[in-house]
JSON list of C-alpha atoms in Angstrom, two decimals:
[
{"chain": "A", "resi": 47, "resn": "UNK", "atom": "CA", "xyz": [199.00, 242.78, 126.20]},
{"chain": "A", "resi": 48, "resn": "UNK", "atom": "CA", "xyz": [202.69, 242.01, 126.20]},
{"chain": "A", "resi": 49, "resn": "UNK", "atom": "CA", "xyz": [204.46, 244.83, 124.37]},
{"chain": "A", "resi": 50, "resn": "UNK", "atom": "CA", "xyz": [207.74, 244.39, 122.52]},
{"chain": "A", "resi": 51, "resn": "UNK", "atom": "CA", "xyz": [209.75, 247.64, 122.71]},
{"chain": "A", "resi": 52, "resn": "UNK", "atom": "CA", "xyz": [213.27, 248.37, 121.42]},
{"chain": "A", "resi": 53, "resn": "UNK", "atom": "CA", "xyz": [214.16, 244.74, 120.90]},
{"chain": "A", "resi": 54, "resn": "UNK", "atom": "CA", "xyz": [212.83, 243.70, 124.30]},
{"chain": "A", "resi": 55, "resn": "UNK", "atom": "CA", "xyz": [210.03, 241.12, 124.07]},
{"chain": "A", "resi": 56, "resn": "UNK", "atom": "CA", "xyz": [208.12, 242.03, 127.24]},
{"chain": "A", "resi": 57, "resn": "UNK", "atom": "CA", "xyz": [208.42, 245.65, 128.35]},
{"chain": "A", "resi": 58, "resn": "UNK", "atom": "CA", "xyz": [206.88, 246.14, 131.83]},
{"chain": "A", "resi": 59, "resn": "UNK", "atom": "CA", "xyz": [204.04, 248.59, 132.27]},
{"chain": "A", "resi": 60, "resn": "UNK", "atom": "CA", "xyz": [204.83, 251.49, 134.64]},
{"chain": "A", "resi": 61, "resn": "UNK", "atom": "CA", "xyz": [202.03, 252.95, 136.76]},
{"chain": "A", "resi": 62, "resn": "UNK", "atom": "CA", "xyz": [202.66, 256.06, 138.87]},
{"chain": "A", "resi": 63, "resn": "UNK", "atom": "CA", "xyz": [199.09, 256.87, 139.87]},
{"chain": "A", "resi": 64, "resn": "UNK", "atom": "CA", "xyz": [195.62, 255.40, 140.13]},
{"chain": "A", "resi": 65, "resn": "UNK", "atom": "CA", "xyz": [194.17, 253.31, 137.33]},
{"chain": "A", "resi": 66, "resn": "UNK", "atom": "CA", "xyz": [190.42, 252.77, 137.65]},
{"chain": "A", "resi": 67, "resn": "UNK", "atom": "CA", "xyz": [188.66, 250.04, 135.73]},
{"chain": "A", "resi": 68, "resn": "UNK", "atom": "CA", "xyz": [185.27, 251.72, 135.52]},
{"chain": "A", "resi": 69, "resn": "UNK", "atom": "CA", "xyz": [181.75, 250.38, 135.93]},
{"chain": "A", "resi": 70, "resn": "UNK", "atom": "CA", "xyz": [181.44, 249.62, 132.21]},
{"chain": "A", "resi": 71, "resn": "UNK", "atom": "CA", "xyz": [184.87, 248.06, 131.67]},
{"chain": "A", "resi": 72, "resn": "UNK", "atom": "CA", "xyz": [186.76, 244.81, 132.07]},
{"chain": "A", "resi": 73, "resn": "UNK", "atom": "CA", "xyz": [190.55, 244.61, 132.20]},
{"chain": "A", "resi": 74, "resn": "UNK", "atom": "CA", "xyz": [191.81, 241.31, 130.77]},
{"chain": "A", "resi": 75, "resn": "UNK", "atom": "CA", "xyz": [195.55, 240.81, 131.15]},
{"chain": "A", "resi": 76, "resn": "UNK", "atom": "CA", "xyz": [197.67, 238.59, 128.93]},
{"chain": "A", "resi": 77, "resn": "UNK", "atom": "CA", "xyz": [199.78, 235.93, 130.66]},
{"chain": "A", "resi": 78, "resn": "UNK", "atom": "CA", "xyz": [203.31, 237.24, 131.24]},
{"chain": "A", "resi": 79, "resn": "UNK", "atom": "CA", "xyz": [202.38, 240.91, 131.68]},
{"chain": "A", "resi": 80, "resn": "UNK", "atom": "CA", "xyz": [204.45, 242.77, 134.29]},
{"chain": "A", "resi": 81, "resn": "UNK", "atom": "CA", "xyz": [203.08, 245.90, 135.98]},
{"chain": "A", "resi": 82, "resn": "UNK", "atom": "CA", "xyz": [205.53, 247.97, 138.03]},
{"chain": "A", "resi": 83, "resn": "UNK", "atom": "CA", "xyz": [204.05, 250.61, 140.29]},
{"chain": "A", "resi": 84, "resn": "UNK", "atom": "CA", "xyz": [205.40, 253.72, 141.93]},
{"chain": "A", "resi": 85, "resn": "UNK", "atom": "CA", "xyz": [202.91, 254.57, 144.66]},
{"chain": "A", "resi": 86, "resn": "UNK", "atom": "CA", "xyz": [200.00, 253.69, 142.41]},
{"chain": "A", "resi": 87, "resn": "UNK", "atom": "CA", "xyz": [197.00, 251.42, 142.65]},
{"chain": "A", "resi": 88, "resn": "UNK", "atom": "CA", "xyz": [194.54, 249.62, 140.41]},
{"chain": "A", "resi": 89, "resn": "UNK", "atom": "CA", "xyz": [190.86, 249.94, 141.34]},
{"chain": "A", "resi": 90, "resn": "UNK", "atom": "CA", "xyz": [188.47, 247.43, 139.72]},
{"chain": "A", "resi": 91, "resn": "UNK", "atom": "CA", "xyz": [184.91, 248.75, 139.89]},
{"chain": "A", "resi": 92, "resn": "UNK", "atom": "CA", "xyz": [183.49, 246.10, 137.52]},
{"chain": "A", "resi": 93, "resn": "UNK", "atom": "CA", "xyz": [185.85, 243.31, 136.40]},
{"chain": "A", "resi": 94, "resn": "UNK", "atom": "CA", "xyz": [189.50, 242.27, 136.22]},
{"chain": "A", "resi": 95, "resn": "UNK", "atom": "CA", "xyz": [190.83, 239.06, 134.69]},
{"chain": "A", "resi": 96, "resn": "UNK", "atom": "CA", "xyz": [194.48, 238.66, 135.69]},
{"chain": "A", "resi": 97, "resn": "UNK", "atom": "CA", "xyz": [194.88, 235.03, 134.70]},
{"chain": "A", "resi": 98, "resn": "UNK", "atom": "CA", "xyz": [198.43, 233.90, 134.04]},
{"chain": "A", "resi": 99, "resn": "UNK", "atom": "CA", "xyz": [199.87, 230.43, 133.49]},
{"chain": "A", "resi": 100, "resn": "UNK", "atom": "CA", "xyz": [202.13, 228.26, 135.64]},
{"chain": "A", "resi": 101, "resn": "UNK", "atom": "CA", "xyz": [205.24, 228.76, 133.49]},
{"chain": "A", "resi": 102, "resn": "UNK", "atom": "CA", "xyz": [207.42, 231.43, 135.20]},
{"chain": "A", "resi": 103, "resn": "UNK", "atom": "CA", "xyz": [207.49, 233.56, 132.03]},
{"chain": "A", "resi": 104, "resn": "UNK", "atom": "CA", "xyz": [203.67, 233.48, 131.92]},
{"chain": "A", "resi": 105, "resn": "UNK", "atom": "CA", "xyz": [202.95, 234.67, 135.45]},
{"chain": "A", "resi": 106, "resn": "UNK", "atom": "CA", "xyz": [201.24, 238.07, 135.74]},
{"chain": "A", "resi": 107, "resn": "UNK", "atom": "CA", "xyz": [203.35, 240.25, 138.04]},
{"chain": "A", "resi": 108, "resn": "UNK", "atom": "CA", "xyz": [202.36, 243.30, 140.10]},
{"chain": "A", "resi": 109, "resn": "UNK", "atom": "CA", "xyz": [205.41, 244.76, 141.86]},
{"chain": "A", "resi": 110, "resn": "UNK", "atom": "CA", "xyz": [207.44, 247.85, 142.72]},
{"chain": "A", "resi": 111, "resn": "UNK", "atom": "CA", "xyz": [209.19, 249.87, 140.03]},
{"chain": "A", "resi": 112, "resn": "UNK", "atom": "CA", "xyz": [212.34, 249.27, 142.12]},
{"chain": "A", "resi": 113, "resn": "UNK", "atom": "CA", "xyz": [212.03, 245.47, 141.82]},
{"chain": "A", "resi": 114, "resn": "UNK", "atom": "CA", "xyz": [214.76, 244.40, 139.38]},
{"chain": "A", "resi": 115, "resn": "UNK", "atom": "CA", "xyz": [213.93, 240.69, 139.73]},
{"chain": "A", "resi": 116, "resn": "UNK", "atom": "CA", "xyz": [210.86, 240.88, 137.48]},
{"chain": "A", "resi": 117, "resn": "UNK", "atom": "CA", "xyz": [211.15, 242.88, 134.29]},
{"chain": "A", "resi": 118, "resn": "UNK", "atom": "CA", "xyz": [214.70, 244.14, 134.86]},
{"chain": "A", "resi": 119, "resn": "UNK", "atom": "CA", "xyz": [215.99, 247.48, 136.13]},
{"chain": "A", "resi": 120, "resn": "UNK", "atom": "CA", "xyz": [213.01, 249.69, 135.30]},
{"chain": "A", "resi": 121, "resn": "UNK", "atom": "CA", "xyz": [214.33, 252.79, 137.06]},
{"chain": "A", "resi": 122, "resn": "UNK", "atom": "CA", "xyz": [217.77, 252.33, 135.47]},
{"chain": "A", "resi": 123, "resn": "UNK", "atom": "CA", "xyz": [219.81, 252.75, 138.64]},
{"chain": "A", "resi": 124, "resn": "UNK", "atom": "CA", "xyz": [221.50, 249.35, 138.94]},
{"chain": "A", "resi": 125, "resn": "UNK", "atom": "CA", "xyz": [221.50, 248.49, 142.66]},
{"chain": "A", "resi": 126, "resn": "UNK", "atom": "CA", "xyz": [221.23, 252.08, 143.99]},
{"chain": "A", "resi": 127, "resn": "UNK", "atom": "CA", "xyz": [217.62, 251.49, 145.12]},
{"chain": "A", "resi": 128, "resn": "UNK", "atom": "CA", "xyz": [215.93, 248.36, 146.39]},
{"chain": "A", "resi": 129, "resn": "UNK", "atom": "CA", "xyz": [212.22, 247.58, 146.63]},
{"chain": "A", "resi": 130, "resn": "UNK", "atom": "CA", "xyz": [210.45, 247.71, 149.98]},
{"chain": "A", "resi": 131, "resn": "UNK", "atom": "CA", "xyz": [207.05, 247.10, 151.52]},
{"chain": "A", "resi": 132, "resn": "UNK", "atom": "CA", "xyz": [204.60, 249.83, 150.59]},
{"chain": "A", "resi": 133, "resn": "UNK", "atom": "CA", "xyz": [206.31, 251.02, 147.38]},
{"chain": "A", "resi": 134, "resn": "UNK", "atom": "CA", "xyz": [202.82, 250.92, 145.87]},
{"chain": "A", "resi": 135, "resn": "UNK", "atom": "CA", "xyz": [199.32, 250.80, 147.34]},
{"chain": "A", "resi": 136, "resn": "UNK", "atom": "CA", "xyz": [197.14, 247.84, 146.27]},
{"chain": "A", "resi": 137, "resn": "UNK", "atom": "CA", "xyz": [194.92, 246.09, 143.77]},
{"chain": "A", "resi": 138, "resn": "UNK", "atom": "CA", "xyz": [191.38, 246.95, 144.91]},
{"chain": "A", "resi": 139, "resn": "UNK", "atom": "CA", "xyz": [188.19, 245.10, 144.06]},
{"chain": "A", "resi": 140, "resn": "UNK", "atom": "CA", "xyz": [185.23, 247.37, 144.88]},
{"chain": "A", "resi": 141, "resn": "UNK", "atom": "CA", "xyz": [181.78, 246.32, 146.05]},
{"chain": "A", "resi": 142, "resn": "UNK", "atom": "CA", "xyz": [180.40, 247.35, 142.66]},
{"chain": "A", "resi": 143, "resn": "UNK", "atom": "CA", "xyz": [182.47, 244.66, 140.94]},
{"chain": "A", "resi": 144, "resn": "UNK", "atom": "CA", "xyz": [180.89, 241.54, 139.47]},
{"chain": "A", "resi": 145, "resn": "UNK", "atom": "CA", "xyz": [182.55, 238.98, 141.73]},
{"chain": "A", "resi": 146, "resn": "UNK", "atom": "CA", "xyz": [182.70, 236.02, 139.28]},
{"chain": "A", "resi": 147, "resn": "UNK", "atom": "CA", "xyz": [184.47, 238.34, 136.81]},
{"chain": "A", "resi": 148, "resn": "UNK", "atom": "CA", "xyz": [187.25, 239.29, 139.25]},
{"chain": "A", "resi": 149, "resn": "UNK", "atom": "CA", "xyz": [189.97, 236.65, 139.06]},
{"chain": "A", "resi": 150, "resn": "UNK", "atom": "CA", "xyz": [193.64, 236.61, 139.99]},
{"chain": "A", "resi": 151, "resn": "UNK", "atom": "CA", "xyz": [195.29, 233.32, 139.00]},
{"chain": "A", "resi": 152, "resn": "UNK", "atom": "CA", "xyz": [199.00, 232.56, 138.68]},
{"chain": "A", "resi": 153, "resn": "UNK", "atom": "CA", "xyz": [199.93, 236.10, 139.70]},
{"chain": "A", "resi": 154, "resn": "UNK", "atom": "CA", "xyz": [202.82, 237.46, 141.75]},
{"chain": "A", "resi": 155, "resn": "UNK", "atom": "CA", "xyz": [202.02, 240.38, 144.06]},
{"chain": "A", "resi": 156, "resn": "UNK", "atom": "CA", "xyz": [204.97, 242.04, 145.84]},
{"chain": "A", "resi": 157, "resn": "UNK", "atom": "CA", "xyz": [205.97, 245.20, 147.75]},
{"chain": "A", "resi": 158, "resn": "UNK", "atom": "CA", "xyz": [202.48, 246.69, 148.23]},
{"chain": "A", "resi": 159, "resn": "UNK", "atom": "CA", "xyz": [200.76, 248.09, 151.29]},
{"chain": "A", "resi": 160, "resn": "UNK", "atom": "CA", "xyz": [197.90, 245.64, 150.74]},
{"chain": "A", "resi": 161, "resn": "UNK", "atom": "CA", "xyz": [198.48, 243.23, 147.87]},
{"chain": "A", "resi": 162, "resn": "UNK", "atom": "CA", "xyz": [194.79, 242.73, 147.10]},
{"chain": "A", "resi": 163, "resn": "UNK", "atom": "CA", "xyz": [192.25, 244.86, 148.94]},
{"chain": "A", "resi": 164, "resn": "UNK", "atom": "CA", "xyz": [188.69, 243.52, 148.87]},
{"chain": "A", "resi": 165, "resn": "UNK", "atom": "CA", "xyz": [186.05, 246.12, 149.73]},
{"chain": "A", "resi": 166, "resn": "UNK", "atom": "CA", "xyz": [182.63, 244.45, 150.03]},
{"chain": "A", "resi": 167, "resn": "UNK", "atom": "CA", "xyz": [183.65, 242.05, 147.27]},
{"chain": "A", "resi": 168, "resn": "UNK", "atom": "CA", "xyz": [184.43, 238.39, 146.66]},
{"chain": "A", "resi": 169, "resn": "UNK", "atom": "CA", "xyz": [187.16, 237.96, 144.03]},
{"chain": "A", "resi": 170, "resn": "UNK", "atom": "CA", "xyz": [188.85, 234.63, 143.37]},
{"chain": "A", "resi": 171, "resn": "UNK", "atom": "CA", "xyz": [192.56, 234.53, 144.20]},
{"chain": "A", "resi": 172, "resn": "UNK", "atom": "CA", "xyz": [193.99, 231.24, 142.99]},
{"chain": "A", "resi": 173, "resn": "UNK", "atom": "CA", "xyz": [197.54, 229.87, 142.82]},
{"chain": "A", "resi": 174, "resn": "UNK", "atom": "CA", "xyz": [199.14, 233.27, 143.41]},
{"chain": "A", "resi": 175, "resn": "UNK", "atom": "CA", "xyz": [202.38, 234.21, 145.15]},
{"chain": "A", "resi": 176, "resn": "UNK", "atom": "CA", "xyz": [201.64, 237.00, 147.62]},
{"chain": "A", "resi": 177, "resn": "UNK", "atom": "CA", "xyz": [204.84, 238.10, 149.34]},
{"chain": "A", "resi": 178, "resn": "UNK", "atom": "CA", "xyz": [206.73, 241.04, 150.80]},
{"chain": "A", "resi": 179, "resn": "UNK", "atom": "CA", "xyz": [203.66, 243.27, 151.33]},
{"chain": "A", "resi": 180, "resn": "UNK", "atom": "CA", "xyz": [202.44, 244.83, 154.57]},
{"chain": "A", "resi": 181, "resn": "UNK", "atom": "CA", "xyz": [199.28, 242.70, 154.32]},
{"chain": "A", "resi": 182, "resn": "UNK", "atom": "CA", "xyz": [199.00, 240.19, 151.50]},
{"chain": "A", "resi": 183, "resn": "UNK", "atom": "CA", "xyz": [195.22, 240.17, 151.15]},
{"chain": "A", "resi": 184, "resn": "UNK", "atom": "CA", "xyz": [192.86, 242.49, 153.05]},
{"chain": "A", "resi": 185, "resn": "UNK", "atom": "CA", "xyz": [189.14, 241.76, 153.36]},
{"chain": "A", "resi": 186, "resn": "UNK", "atom": "CA", "xyz": [187.00, 244.73, 154.45]},
{"chain": "A", "resi": 187, "resn": "UNK", "atom": "CA", "xyz": [183.28, 245.15, 155.11]},
{"chain": "A", "resi": 188, "resn": "UNK", "atom": "CA", "xyz": [181.20, 242.25, 153.77]},
{"chain": "A", "resi": 189, "resn": "UNK", "atom": "CA", "xyz": [184.02, 240.80, 151.67]},
{"chain": "A", "resi": 190, "resn": "UNK", "atom": "CA", "xyz": [184.28, 237.07, 151.12]},
{"chain": "A", "resi": 191, "resn": "UNK", "atom": "CA", "xyz": [187.22, 236.40, 148.79]},
{"chain": "A", "resi": 192, "resn": "UNK", "atom": "CA", "xyz": [187.94, 232.85, 147.70]},
{"chain": "A", "resi": 193, "resn": "UNK", "atom": "CA", "xyz": [191.65, 232.20, 148.32]},
{"chain": "A", "resi": 194, "resn": "UNK", "atom": "CA", "xyz": [193.00, 228.80, 147.31]},
{"chain": "A", "resi": 195, "resn": "UNK", "atom": "CA", "xyz": [196.31, 227.25, 146.35]},
{"chain": "A", "resi": 196, "resn": "UNK", "atom": "CA", "xyz": [198.25, 230.44, 147.09]},
{"chain": "A", "resi": 197, "resn": "UNK", "atom": "CA", "xyz": [201.72, 230.84, 148.53]},
{"chain": "A", "resi": 198, "resn": "UNK", "atom": "CA", "xyz": [201.46, 233.68, 151.04]},
{"chain": "A", "resi": 199, "resn": "UNK", "atom": "CA", "xyz": [204.63, 234.54, 152.98]},
{"chain": "A", "resi": 200, "resn": "UNK", "atom": "CA", "xyz": [207.03, 237.23, 154.21]},
{"chain": "A", "resi": 201, "resn": "UNK", "atom": "CA", "xyz": [204.29, 239.85, 154.54]},
{"chain": "A", "resi": 202, "resn": "UNK", "atom": "CA", "xyz": [205.20, 242.14, 157.46]},
{"chain": "A", "resi": 203, "resn": "UNK", "atom": "CA", "xyz": [201.75, 242.38, 159.14]},
{"chain": "A", "resi": 204, "resn": "UNK", "atom": "CA", "xyz": [199.33, 239.74, 157.86]},
{"chain": "A", "resi": 205, "resn": "UNK", "atom": "CA", "xyz": [199.12, 237.13, 155.15]},
{"chain": "A", "resi": 206, "resn": "UNK", "atom": "CA", "xyz": [195.34, 237.58, 155.08]},
{"chain": "A", "resi": 207, "resn": "UNK", "atom": "CA", "xyz": [193.85, 240.41, 157.13]},
{"chain": "A", "resi": 208, "resn": "UNK", "atom": "CA", "xyz": [190.14, 240.17, 157.90]},
{"chain": "A", "resi": 209, "resn": "UNK", "atom": "CA", "xyz": [188.79, 243.47, 159.22]},
{"chain": "A", "resi": 210, "resn": "UNK", "atom": "CA", "xyz": [185.24, 244.62, 159.86]},
{"chain": "A", "resi": 211, "resn": "UNK", "atom": "CA", "xyz": [182.33, 242.24, 159.30]},
{"chain": "A", "resi": 212, "resn": "UNK", "atom": "CA", "xyz": [183.98, 240.08, 156.64]},
{"chain": "A", "resi": 213, "resn": "UNK", "atom": "CA", "xyz": [182.68, 236.54, 156.14]},
{"chain": "A", "resi": 214, "resn": "UNK", "atom": "CA", "xyz": [186.04, 235.00, 155.18]}
]
């Protein structure tokens, strides 16, 4: 949920490690939530619903803790540090996940190694902005993600990287 803290209406979440959404859990994110990561990753083993809205203030954002554009100056250093590719790892959808329950819509994914990493899974990635990552979306094994209506650009290696025996 969006959290108001110290007079600020939408305090970003800060993740410095691995967050696993276990086999018995579903993470449902409220539109407008901002998650800033410092080397971390989110691993969905069952379900993730990151469904934002088209209004810029209602996008769900996954970015670097150094990214001052979304959510302000989280590390409180003004312009001393700037975000870069690989500041955090990825959003992973495991093969154990229930594919129809893994949705990314109206999300922004920036400054990761792999923005969304599909491992033998088929999440839906719809109307997202995937930019400034090493690889925007990575499909591994028997993955078959549905990617539609996305803006994928300025990723250093691949927009969509299909490795292994993926059916994409």
